[in-house]
Tab-separated table of C-alpha atoms and ligand atoms in Angstrom:
chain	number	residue	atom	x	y	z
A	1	UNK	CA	60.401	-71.081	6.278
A	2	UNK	CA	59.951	-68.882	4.425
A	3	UNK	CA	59.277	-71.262	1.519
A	4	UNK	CA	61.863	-68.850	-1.190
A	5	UNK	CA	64.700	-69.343	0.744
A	6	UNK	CA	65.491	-65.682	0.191
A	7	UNK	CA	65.334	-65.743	-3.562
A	8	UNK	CA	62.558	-65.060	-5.997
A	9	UNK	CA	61.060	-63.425	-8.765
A	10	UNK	CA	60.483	-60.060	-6.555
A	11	UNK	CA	64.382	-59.378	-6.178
A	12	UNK	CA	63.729	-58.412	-2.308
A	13	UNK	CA	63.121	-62.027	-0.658
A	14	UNK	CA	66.140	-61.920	1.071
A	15	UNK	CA	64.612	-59.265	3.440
A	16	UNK	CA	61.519	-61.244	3.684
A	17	UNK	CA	62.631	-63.555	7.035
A	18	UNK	CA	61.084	-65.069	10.152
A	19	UNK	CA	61.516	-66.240	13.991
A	20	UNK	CA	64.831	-67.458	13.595
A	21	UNK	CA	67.291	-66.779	16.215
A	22	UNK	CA	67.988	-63.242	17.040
A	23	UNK	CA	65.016	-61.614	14.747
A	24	UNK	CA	63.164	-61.979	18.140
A	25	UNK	CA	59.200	-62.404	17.741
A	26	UNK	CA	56.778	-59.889	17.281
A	27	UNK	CA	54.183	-60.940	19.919
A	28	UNK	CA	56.892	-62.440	22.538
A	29	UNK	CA	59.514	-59.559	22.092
A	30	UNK	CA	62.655	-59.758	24.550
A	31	UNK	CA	65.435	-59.043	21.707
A	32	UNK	CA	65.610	-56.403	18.641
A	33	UNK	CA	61.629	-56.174	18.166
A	34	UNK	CA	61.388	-54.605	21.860
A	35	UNK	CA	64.141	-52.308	21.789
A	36	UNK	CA	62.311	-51.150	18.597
A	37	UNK	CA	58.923	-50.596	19.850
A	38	UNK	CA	60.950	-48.871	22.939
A	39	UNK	CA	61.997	-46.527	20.426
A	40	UNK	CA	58.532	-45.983	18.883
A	41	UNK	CA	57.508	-45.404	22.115
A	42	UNK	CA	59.706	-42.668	22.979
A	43	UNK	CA	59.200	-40.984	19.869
A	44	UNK	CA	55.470	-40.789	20.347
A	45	UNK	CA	55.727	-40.258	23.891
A	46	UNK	CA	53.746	-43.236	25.121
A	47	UNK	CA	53.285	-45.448	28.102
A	48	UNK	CA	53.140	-48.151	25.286
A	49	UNK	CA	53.870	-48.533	21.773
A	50	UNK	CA	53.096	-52.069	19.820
A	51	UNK	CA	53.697	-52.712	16.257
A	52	UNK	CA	51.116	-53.951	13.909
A	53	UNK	CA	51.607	-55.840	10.426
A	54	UNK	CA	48.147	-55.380	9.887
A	55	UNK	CA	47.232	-52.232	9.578
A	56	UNK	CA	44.904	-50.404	12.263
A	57	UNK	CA	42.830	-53.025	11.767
A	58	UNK	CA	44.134	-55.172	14.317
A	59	UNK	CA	44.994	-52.474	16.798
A	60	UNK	CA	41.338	-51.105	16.718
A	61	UNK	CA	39.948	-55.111	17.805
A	62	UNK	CA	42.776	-55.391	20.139
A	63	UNK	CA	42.165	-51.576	21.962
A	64	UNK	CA	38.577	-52.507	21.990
A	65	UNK	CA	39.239	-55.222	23.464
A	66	UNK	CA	41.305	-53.866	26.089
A	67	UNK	CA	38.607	-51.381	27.265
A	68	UNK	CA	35.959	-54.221	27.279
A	69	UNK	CA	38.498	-56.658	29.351
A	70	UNK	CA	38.872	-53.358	31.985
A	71	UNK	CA	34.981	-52.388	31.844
A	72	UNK	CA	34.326	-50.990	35.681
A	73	UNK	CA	30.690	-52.466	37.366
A	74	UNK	CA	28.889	-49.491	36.500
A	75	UNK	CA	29.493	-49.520	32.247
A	76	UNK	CA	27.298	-51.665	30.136
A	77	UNK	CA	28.913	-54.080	27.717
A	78	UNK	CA	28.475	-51.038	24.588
A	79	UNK	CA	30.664	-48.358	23.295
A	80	UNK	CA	29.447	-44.914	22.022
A	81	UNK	CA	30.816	-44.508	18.731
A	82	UNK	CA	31.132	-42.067	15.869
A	83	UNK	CA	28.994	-43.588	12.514
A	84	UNK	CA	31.529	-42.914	10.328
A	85	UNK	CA	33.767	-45.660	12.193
A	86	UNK	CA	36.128	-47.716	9.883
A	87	UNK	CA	34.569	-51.497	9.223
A	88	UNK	CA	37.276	-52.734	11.560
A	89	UNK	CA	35.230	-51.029	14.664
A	90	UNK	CA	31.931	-53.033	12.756
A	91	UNK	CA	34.294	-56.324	12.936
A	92	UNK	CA	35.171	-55.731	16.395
A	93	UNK	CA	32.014	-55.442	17.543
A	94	UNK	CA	31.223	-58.941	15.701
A	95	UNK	CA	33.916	-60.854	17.545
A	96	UNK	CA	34.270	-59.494	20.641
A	97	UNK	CA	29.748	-59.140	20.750
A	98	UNK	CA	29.411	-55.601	22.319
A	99	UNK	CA	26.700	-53.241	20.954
A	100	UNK	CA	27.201	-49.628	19.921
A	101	UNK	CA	25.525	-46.558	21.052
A	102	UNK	CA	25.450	-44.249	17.818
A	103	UNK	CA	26.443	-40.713	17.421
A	104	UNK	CA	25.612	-39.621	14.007
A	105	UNK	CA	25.160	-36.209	12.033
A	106	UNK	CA	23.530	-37.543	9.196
A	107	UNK	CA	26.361	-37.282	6.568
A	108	UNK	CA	28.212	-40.845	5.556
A	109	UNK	CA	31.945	-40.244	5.896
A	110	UNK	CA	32.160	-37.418	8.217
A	111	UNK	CA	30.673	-36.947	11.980
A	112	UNK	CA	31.849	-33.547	13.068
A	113	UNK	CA	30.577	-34.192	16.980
A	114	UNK	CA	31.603	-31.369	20.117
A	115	UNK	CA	32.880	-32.303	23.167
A	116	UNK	CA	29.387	-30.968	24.376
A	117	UNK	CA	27.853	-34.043	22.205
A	118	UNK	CA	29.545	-36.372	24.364
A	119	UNK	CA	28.961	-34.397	27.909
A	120	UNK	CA	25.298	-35.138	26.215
A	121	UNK	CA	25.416	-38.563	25.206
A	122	UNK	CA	27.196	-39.661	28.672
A	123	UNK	CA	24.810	-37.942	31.038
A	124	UNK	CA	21.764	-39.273	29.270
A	125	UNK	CA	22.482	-42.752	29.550
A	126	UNK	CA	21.779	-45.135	32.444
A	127	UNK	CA	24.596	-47.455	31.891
A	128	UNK	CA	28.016	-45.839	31.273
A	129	UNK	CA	29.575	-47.391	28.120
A	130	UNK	CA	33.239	-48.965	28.309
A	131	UNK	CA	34.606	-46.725	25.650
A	132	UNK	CA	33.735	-43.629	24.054
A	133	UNK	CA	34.908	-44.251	20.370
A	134	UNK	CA	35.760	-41.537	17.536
A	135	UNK	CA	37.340	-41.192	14.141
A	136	UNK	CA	39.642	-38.100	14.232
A	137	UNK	CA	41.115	-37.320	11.185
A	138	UNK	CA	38.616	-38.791	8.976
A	139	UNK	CA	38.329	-39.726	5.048
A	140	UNK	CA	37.245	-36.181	4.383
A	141	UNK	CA	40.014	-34.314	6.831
A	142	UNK	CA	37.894	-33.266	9.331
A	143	UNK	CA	39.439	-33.436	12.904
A	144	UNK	CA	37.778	-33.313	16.315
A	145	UNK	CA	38.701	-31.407	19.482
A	146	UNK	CA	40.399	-34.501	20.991
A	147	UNK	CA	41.428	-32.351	24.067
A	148	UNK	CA	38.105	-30.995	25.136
A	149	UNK	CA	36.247	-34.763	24.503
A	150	UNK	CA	39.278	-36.309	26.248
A	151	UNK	CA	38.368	-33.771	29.225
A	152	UNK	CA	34.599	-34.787	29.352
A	153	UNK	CA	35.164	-38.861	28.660
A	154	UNK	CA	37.939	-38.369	32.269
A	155	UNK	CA	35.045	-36.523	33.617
A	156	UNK	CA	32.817	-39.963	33.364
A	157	UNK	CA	35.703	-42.526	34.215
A	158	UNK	CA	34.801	-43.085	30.414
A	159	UNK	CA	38.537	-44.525	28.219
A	160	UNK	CA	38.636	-42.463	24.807
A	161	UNK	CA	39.951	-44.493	22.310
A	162	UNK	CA	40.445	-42.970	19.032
A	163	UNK	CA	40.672	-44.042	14.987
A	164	UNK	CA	43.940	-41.923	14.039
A	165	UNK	CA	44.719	-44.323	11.285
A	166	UNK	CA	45.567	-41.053	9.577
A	167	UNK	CA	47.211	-38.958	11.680
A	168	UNK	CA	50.400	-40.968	12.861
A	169	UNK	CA	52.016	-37.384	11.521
A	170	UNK	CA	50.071	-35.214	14.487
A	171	UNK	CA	52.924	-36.103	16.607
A	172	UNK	CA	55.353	-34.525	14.668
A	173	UNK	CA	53.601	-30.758	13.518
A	174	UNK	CA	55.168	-27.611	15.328
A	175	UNK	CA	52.011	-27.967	17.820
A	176	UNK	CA	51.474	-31.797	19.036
A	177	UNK	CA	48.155	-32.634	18.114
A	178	UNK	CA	48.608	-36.370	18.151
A	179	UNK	CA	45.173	-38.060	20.247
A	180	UNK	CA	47.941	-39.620	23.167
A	181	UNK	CA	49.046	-35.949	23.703
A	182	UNK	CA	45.889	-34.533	23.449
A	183	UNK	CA	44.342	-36.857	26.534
A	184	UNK	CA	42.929	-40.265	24.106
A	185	UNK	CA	43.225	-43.535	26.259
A	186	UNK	CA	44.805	-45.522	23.385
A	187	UNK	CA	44.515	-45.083	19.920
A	188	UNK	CA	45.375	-46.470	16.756
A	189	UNK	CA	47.691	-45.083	14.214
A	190	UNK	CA	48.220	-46.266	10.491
A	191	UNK	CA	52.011	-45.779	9.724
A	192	UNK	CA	51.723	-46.315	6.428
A	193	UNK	CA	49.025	-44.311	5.515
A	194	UNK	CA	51.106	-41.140	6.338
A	195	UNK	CA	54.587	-41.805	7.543
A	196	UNK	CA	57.279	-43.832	4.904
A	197	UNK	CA	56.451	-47.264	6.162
A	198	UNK	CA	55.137	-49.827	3.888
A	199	UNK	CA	51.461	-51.062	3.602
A	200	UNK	CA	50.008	-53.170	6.893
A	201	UNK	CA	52.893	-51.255	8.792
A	202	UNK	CA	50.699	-49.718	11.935
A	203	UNK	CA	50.582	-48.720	15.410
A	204	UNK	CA	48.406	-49.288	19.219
A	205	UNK	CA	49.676	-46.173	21.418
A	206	UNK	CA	48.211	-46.484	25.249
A	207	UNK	CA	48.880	-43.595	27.650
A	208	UNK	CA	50.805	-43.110	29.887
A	209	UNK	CA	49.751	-44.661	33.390
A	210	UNK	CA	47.158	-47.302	31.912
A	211	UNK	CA	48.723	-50.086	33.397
A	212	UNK	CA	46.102	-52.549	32.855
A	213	UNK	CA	45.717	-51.947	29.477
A	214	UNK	CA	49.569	-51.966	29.154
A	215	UNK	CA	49.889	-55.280	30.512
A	216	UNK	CA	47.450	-57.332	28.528
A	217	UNK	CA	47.895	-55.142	25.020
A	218	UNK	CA	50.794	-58.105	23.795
A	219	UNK	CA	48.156	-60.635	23.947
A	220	UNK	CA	45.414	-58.126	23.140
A	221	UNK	CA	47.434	-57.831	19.565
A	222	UNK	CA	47.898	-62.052	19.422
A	223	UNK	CA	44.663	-62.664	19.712
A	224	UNK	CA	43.608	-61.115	16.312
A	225	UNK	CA	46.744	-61.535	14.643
A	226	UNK	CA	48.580	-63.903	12.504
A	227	UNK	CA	51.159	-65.760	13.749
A	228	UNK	CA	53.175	-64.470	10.736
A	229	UNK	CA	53.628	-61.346	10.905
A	230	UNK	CA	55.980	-59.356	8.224
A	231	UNK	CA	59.123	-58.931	8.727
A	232	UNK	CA	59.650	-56.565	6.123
A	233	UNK	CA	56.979	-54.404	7.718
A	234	UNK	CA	58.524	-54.645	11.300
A	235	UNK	CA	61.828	-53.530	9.588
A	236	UNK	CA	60.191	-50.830	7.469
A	237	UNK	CA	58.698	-49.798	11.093
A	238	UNK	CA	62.053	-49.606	12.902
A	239	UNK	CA	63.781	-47.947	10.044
A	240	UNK	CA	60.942	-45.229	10.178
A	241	UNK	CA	61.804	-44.651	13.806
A	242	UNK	CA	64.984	-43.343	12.710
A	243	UNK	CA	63.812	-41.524	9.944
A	244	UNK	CA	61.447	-39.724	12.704
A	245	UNK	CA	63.971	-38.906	14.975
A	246	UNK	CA	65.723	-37.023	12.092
A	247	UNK	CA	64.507	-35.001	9.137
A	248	UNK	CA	61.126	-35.733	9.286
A	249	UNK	CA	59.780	-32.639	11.214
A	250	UNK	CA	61.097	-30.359	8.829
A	251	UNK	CA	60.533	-32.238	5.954
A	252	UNK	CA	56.520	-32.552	6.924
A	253	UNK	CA	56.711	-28.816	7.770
A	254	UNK	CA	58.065	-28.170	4.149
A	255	UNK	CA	55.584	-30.124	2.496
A	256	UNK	CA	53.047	-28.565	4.629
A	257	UNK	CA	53.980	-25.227	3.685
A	258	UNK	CA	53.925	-26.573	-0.195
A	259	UNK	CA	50.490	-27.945	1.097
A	260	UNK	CA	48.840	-24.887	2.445
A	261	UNK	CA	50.119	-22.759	-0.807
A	262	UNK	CA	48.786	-25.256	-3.125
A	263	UNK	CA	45.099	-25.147	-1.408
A	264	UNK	CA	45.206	-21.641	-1.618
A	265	UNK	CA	45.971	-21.362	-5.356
A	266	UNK	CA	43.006	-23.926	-5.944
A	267	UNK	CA	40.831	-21.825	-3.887
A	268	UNK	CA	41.558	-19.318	-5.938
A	269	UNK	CA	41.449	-20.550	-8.997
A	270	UNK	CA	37.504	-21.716	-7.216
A	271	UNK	CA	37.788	-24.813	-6.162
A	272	UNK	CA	35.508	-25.401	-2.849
A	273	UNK	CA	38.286	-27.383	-0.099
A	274	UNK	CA	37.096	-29.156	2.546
A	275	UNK	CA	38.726	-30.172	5.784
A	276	UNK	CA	41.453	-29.171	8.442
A	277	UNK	CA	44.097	-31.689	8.172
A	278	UNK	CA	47.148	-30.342	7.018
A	279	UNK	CA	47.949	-33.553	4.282
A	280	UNK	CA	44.929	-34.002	2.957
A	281	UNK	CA	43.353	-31.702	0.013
A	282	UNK	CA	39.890	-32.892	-0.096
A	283	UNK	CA	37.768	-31.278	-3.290
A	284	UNK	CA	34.019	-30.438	-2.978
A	285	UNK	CA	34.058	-31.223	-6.108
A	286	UNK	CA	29.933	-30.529	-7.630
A	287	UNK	CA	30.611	-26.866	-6.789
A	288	UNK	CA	33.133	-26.829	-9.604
A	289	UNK	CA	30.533	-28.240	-12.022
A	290	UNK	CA	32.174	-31.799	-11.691
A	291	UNK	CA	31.231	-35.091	-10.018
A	292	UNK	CA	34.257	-36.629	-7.834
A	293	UNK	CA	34.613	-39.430	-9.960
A	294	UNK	CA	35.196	-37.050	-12.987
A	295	UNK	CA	37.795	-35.171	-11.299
A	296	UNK	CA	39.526	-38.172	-10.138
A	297	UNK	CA	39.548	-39.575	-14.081
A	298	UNK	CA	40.648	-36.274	-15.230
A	299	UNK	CA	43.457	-36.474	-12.703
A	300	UNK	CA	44.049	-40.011	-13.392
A	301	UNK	CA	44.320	-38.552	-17.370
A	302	UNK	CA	47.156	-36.959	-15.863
A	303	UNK	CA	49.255	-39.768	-13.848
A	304	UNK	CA	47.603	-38.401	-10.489
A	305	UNK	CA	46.061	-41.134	-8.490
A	306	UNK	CA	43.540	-39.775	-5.687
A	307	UNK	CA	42.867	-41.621	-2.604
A	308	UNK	CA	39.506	-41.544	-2.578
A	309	UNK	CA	36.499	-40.268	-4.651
A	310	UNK	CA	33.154	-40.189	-4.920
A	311	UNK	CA	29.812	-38.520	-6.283
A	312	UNK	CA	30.956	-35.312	-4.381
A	313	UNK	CA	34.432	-35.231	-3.347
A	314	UNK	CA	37.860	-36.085	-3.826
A	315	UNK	CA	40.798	-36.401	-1.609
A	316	UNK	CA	44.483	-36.079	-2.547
A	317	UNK	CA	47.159	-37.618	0.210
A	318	UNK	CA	50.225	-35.774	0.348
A	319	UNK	CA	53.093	-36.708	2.829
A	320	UNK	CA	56.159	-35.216	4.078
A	321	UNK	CA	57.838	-37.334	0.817
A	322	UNK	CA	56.019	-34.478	-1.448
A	323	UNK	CA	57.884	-32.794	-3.667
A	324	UNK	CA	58.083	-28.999	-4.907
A	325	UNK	CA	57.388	-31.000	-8.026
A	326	UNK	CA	54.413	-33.068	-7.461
A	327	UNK	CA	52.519	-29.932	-6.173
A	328	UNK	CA	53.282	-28.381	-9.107
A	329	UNK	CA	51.959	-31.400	-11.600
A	330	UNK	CA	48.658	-31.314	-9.012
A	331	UNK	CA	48.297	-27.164	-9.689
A	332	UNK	CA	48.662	-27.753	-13.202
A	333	UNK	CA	46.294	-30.743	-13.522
A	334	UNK	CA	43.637	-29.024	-11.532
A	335	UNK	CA	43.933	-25.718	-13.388
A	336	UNK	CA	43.546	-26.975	-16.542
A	337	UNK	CA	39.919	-28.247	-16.016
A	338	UNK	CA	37.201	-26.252	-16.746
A	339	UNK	CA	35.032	-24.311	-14.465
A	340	UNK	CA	31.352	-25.022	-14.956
A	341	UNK	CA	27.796	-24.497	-13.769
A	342	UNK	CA	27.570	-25.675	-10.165
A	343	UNK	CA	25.708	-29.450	-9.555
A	344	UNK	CA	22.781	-28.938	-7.148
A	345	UNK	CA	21.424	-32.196	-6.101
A	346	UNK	CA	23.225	-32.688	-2.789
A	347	UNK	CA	23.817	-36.063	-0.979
A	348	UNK	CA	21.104	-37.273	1.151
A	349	UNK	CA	21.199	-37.537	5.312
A	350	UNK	CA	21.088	-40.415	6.641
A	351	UNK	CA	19.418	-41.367	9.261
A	352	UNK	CA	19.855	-44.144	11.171
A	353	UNK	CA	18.313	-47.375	10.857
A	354	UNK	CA	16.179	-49.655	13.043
A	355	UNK	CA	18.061	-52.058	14.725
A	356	UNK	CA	16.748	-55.548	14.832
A	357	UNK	CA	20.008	-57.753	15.923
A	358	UNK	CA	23.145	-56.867	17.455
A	359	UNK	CA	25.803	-56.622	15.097
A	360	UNK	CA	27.463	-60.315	15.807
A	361	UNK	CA	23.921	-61.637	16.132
A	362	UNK	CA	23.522	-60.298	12.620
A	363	UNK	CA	27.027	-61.378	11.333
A	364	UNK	CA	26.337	-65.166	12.493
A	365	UNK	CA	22.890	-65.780	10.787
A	366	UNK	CA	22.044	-67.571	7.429
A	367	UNK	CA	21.761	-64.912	4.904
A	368	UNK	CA	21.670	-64.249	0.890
A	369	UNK	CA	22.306	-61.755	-1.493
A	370	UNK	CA	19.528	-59.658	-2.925
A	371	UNK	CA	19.116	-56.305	-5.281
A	372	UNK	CA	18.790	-53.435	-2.602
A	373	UNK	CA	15.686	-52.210	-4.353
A	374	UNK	CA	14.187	-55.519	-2.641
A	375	UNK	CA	15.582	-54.904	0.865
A	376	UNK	CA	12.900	-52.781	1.941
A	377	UNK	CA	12.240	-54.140	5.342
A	378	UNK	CA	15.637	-56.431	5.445
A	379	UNK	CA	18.011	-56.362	8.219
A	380	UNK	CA	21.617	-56.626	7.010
A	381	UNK	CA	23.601	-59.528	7.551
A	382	UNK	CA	27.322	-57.899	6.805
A	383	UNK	CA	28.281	-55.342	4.856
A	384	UNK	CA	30.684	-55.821	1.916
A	385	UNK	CA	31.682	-51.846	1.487
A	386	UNK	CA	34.809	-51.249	-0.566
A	387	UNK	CA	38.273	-49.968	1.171
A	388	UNK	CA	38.363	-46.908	0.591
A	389	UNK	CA	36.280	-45.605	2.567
A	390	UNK	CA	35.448	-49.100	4.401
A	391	UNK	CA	32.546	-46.783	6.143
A	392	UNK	CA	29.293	-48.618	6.627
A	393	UNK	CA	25.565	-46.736	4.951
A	394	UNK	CA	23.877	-49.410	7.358
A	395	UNK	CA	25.310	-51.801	9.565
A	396	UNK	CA	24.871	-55.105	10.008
A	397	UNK	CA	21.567	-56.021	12.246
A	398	UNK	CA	19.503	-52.974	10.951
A	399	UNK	CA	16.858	-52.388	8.801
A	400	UNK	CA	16.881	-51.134	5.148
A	401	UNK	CA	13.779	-48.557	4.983
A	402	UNK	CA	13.015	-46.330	1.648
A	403	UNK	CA	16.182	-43.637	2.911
A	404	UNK	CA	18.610	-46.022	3.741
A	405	UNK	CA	17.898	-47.727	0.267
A	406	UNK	CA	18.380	-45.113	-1.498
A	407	UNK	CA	21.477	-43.929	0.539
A	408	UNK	CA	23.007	-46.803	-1.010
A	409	UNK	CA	22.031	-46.888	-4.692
A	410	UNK	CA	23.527	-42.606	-4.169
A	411	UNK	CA	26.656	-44.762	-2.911
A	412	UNK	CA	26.935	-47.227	-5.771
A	413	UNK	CA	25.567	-50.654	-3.174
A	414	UNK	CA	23.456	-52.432	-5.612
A	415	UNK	CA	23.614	-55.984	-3.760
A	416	UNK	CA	23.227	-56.241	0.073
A	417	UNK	CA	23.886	-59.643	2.092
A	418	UNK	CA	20.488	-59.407	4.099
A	419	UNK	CA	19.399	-61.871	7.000
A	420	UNK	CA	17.571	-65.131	5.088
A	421	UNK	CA	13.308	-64.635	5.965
B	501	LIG	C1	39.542	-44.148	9.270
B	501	LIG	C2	40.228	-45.456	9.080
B	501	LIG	N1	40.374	-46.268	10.143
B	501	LIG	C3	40.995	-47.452	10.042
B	501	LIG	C4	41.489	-47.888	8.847
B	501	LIG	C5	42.168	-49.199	8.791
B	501	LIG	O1	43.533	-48.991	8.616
B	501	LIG	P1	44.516	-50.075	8.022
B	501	LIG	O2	44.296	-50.097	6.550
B	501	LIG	O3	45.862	-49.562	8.398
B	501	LIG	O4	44.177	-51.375	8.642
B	501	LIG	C6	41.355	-47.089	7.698
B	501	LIG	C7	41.853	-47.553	6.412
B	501	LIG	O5	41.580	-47.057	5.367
B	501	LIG	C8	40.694	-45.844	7.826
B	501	LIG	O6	40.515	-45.046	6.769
């Protein structure tokens, strides 16, 4: 193996190799993979770095399942989690069968919880959970005070373990905001989403001094994980640890600075941006006069490609890798579109649903596809949500009412998998 014996119609299959002597393996490292993760390590300032060729996906089940391995006598087999959480948390719960303790706001991508949220969750409840689980950045840029929840979850002998899928860059800003420096347990970071690694390329970072979870997190990763893993991904990781041990920093603080200037032109010229992360330039985009999706087909008009859109927003990814001259083509783009009467109708809060099964009760039950103007009533058997934003309107095990249908039909769900009657 591999079965194109390093030639094929891509051109790059000679990259493309396995186990064989001296490329060490991925989940048993002793050779080149080690001293590579050593690095990463380093770099992030860790007590443990482990490579993933599958995205945060597989190290959010694996750190879940490192908490729930370690739960202490007095936490409950449940984790207190942020609703916006990525569908990999959802899946997580589904294999490894612990329930969740919701923290929501009422808005569908974004959960902008305090510290004092937590303090309020944790002292309220009988049972500690075994993890106290947020999203920080999320789709829309928003960021939590990491530092002051990290202070209240240590507090309650509570691990924080935190979605940083985009945010592998934190580390490297003038001020160190990355969730390991900040106080997080473990956390999960998506290289490629904002470092130059290539797609699946990923990260599980544990502290510092969490032995236990240190120990297990190898087999933590296997158990969720092809055998397989990509070696062009592992390479693509090692070659990035290079890359951040060089220019990076002051590449990503001269895109930043490109960044920041460009959101203040399109404030200017009235656009309404959203967020705190430094990368991201997320549009409000109705207060121009413009659903998101028109925006992002104007754009698109223009070559530009957003990461995400929807009725009300979009969001533009920039990376250290952008250029004086992409800015520029973004500026111009932007500025060409025409101002126009503000869109009122606003999207609606959600609240959340009524819980009838567990999520991996829910997930392991006959069930059928239906219209979701006949769920009324329904419980959801699993949710089929498109990546991006892979966020969840309802959850799988809870109960459609008249909000949560309608929730949907604002999100563009017209067919639900629901629990067979
Ligand atoms: C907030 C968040 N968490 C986790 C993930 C999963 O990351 P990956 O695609 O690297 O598996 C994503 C992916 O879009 C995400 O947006």
């Amino acid at each position: 193996m591999p079965g194109h014996k390093g030639n094929g119609p891509l051109g790059f299959e000679k990259l493309d190799i396995t186990e064989f002597d001296g490329a060490d393996s991925l989940f048993s490292a002793n050779g080149i993979i080690k001293e590579s993760e050593e690095n990463a390590r380093k770099l992030f300032n860790t007590g443990a770095t482990l490579y993933s060729c599958e995205g945060s996906s597989l190290s959010i089940r694996a750190m879940l399942y490192l908490a729930m391995i370690n739960k202490a006598d007095n936490q409950g087999n449940y984790v207190i989690a942020t609703r916006n959480s990525h569908s990999a948390f959802i899946t997580a719960s589904a294999l490894l069968g612990f329930d969740i303790m919701w923290l929501s706001t009422g808005k569908h991508l974004s959960c902008k919880i305090t510290a004092l949220d937590i303090e309020k969750a944790l002292s309220s409840v009988d049972k500690m959970p075994f993890a106290v689980y947020v999203t920080s950045p999320d789709y829309l840029g928003n960021m939590l005070n990491i530092e002051e929840i990290s202070k209240v979850c240590k507090k309650y002998s509570v691990p924080l373990l935190v979605d940083n899928a985009h945010g592998a860059y934190l580390r490297f800003l003038e001020n160190d905001i990355h969730p390991i420096s900040l106080g997080a347990d473990m956390c999960c970071d998506s290289a490629h989403k904002t470092l130059p690694a290539l797609t699946g390329g990923a990260y599980l970072h544990i502290a510092k001094k969490e032995d236990n979870y240190i120990s297990l997190a190898k087999n933590a990763m296997r158990l969720f994980a092809s055998t397989s893993p990509s070696y062009l991904i592992l390479s693509s990781l090692d070659l990035c640890n290079k890359y951040l041990d060089s220019e990076f920093k002051d590449e990503l603080k001269n895109a930043i600075c490109l960044i920041k200037d460009l959101k203040n032109q399109l404030s200017f010229l009235g656009f309404l941006i959203e967020g705190d992360e430094e990368l991201k330039i997320t549009i409000s985009t109705k207060d121009y006069g413009y659903y998101g999706y028109e925006i992002a087909e104007l754009l698109k008009n223009e070559g530009i490609f957003v990461e995400f859109y929807d009725s009300d927003y979009v969001v533009l990814m920039l990376s250290a890798q952008t250029s004086n001259i992409d800015v520029e083509k973004i500026k111009i783009a932007l500025s060409s579109i025409e101002r126009k009467d503000k869109i009122i109708d606003t999207p609606p809060l959600i609240s959340l649903p009524k819980k009838k099964y567990s999520i991996r009760e829910a997930s392991l039950m006959q069930s059928e596809e239906i219209s979701v103007d006949l769920a009324l009533g329904r419980a959801l058997a699993s949710s089929s949500v498109a990546c991006p934003p892979a966020i969840n309107v309802i959850n799988a095990g809870e109960v459609f009412d008249k909000d949560i249908i309608n929730a949907c039909k604002y999100y563009g769900i017209d067919i639900v998998r629901v629990i067979k009657l």
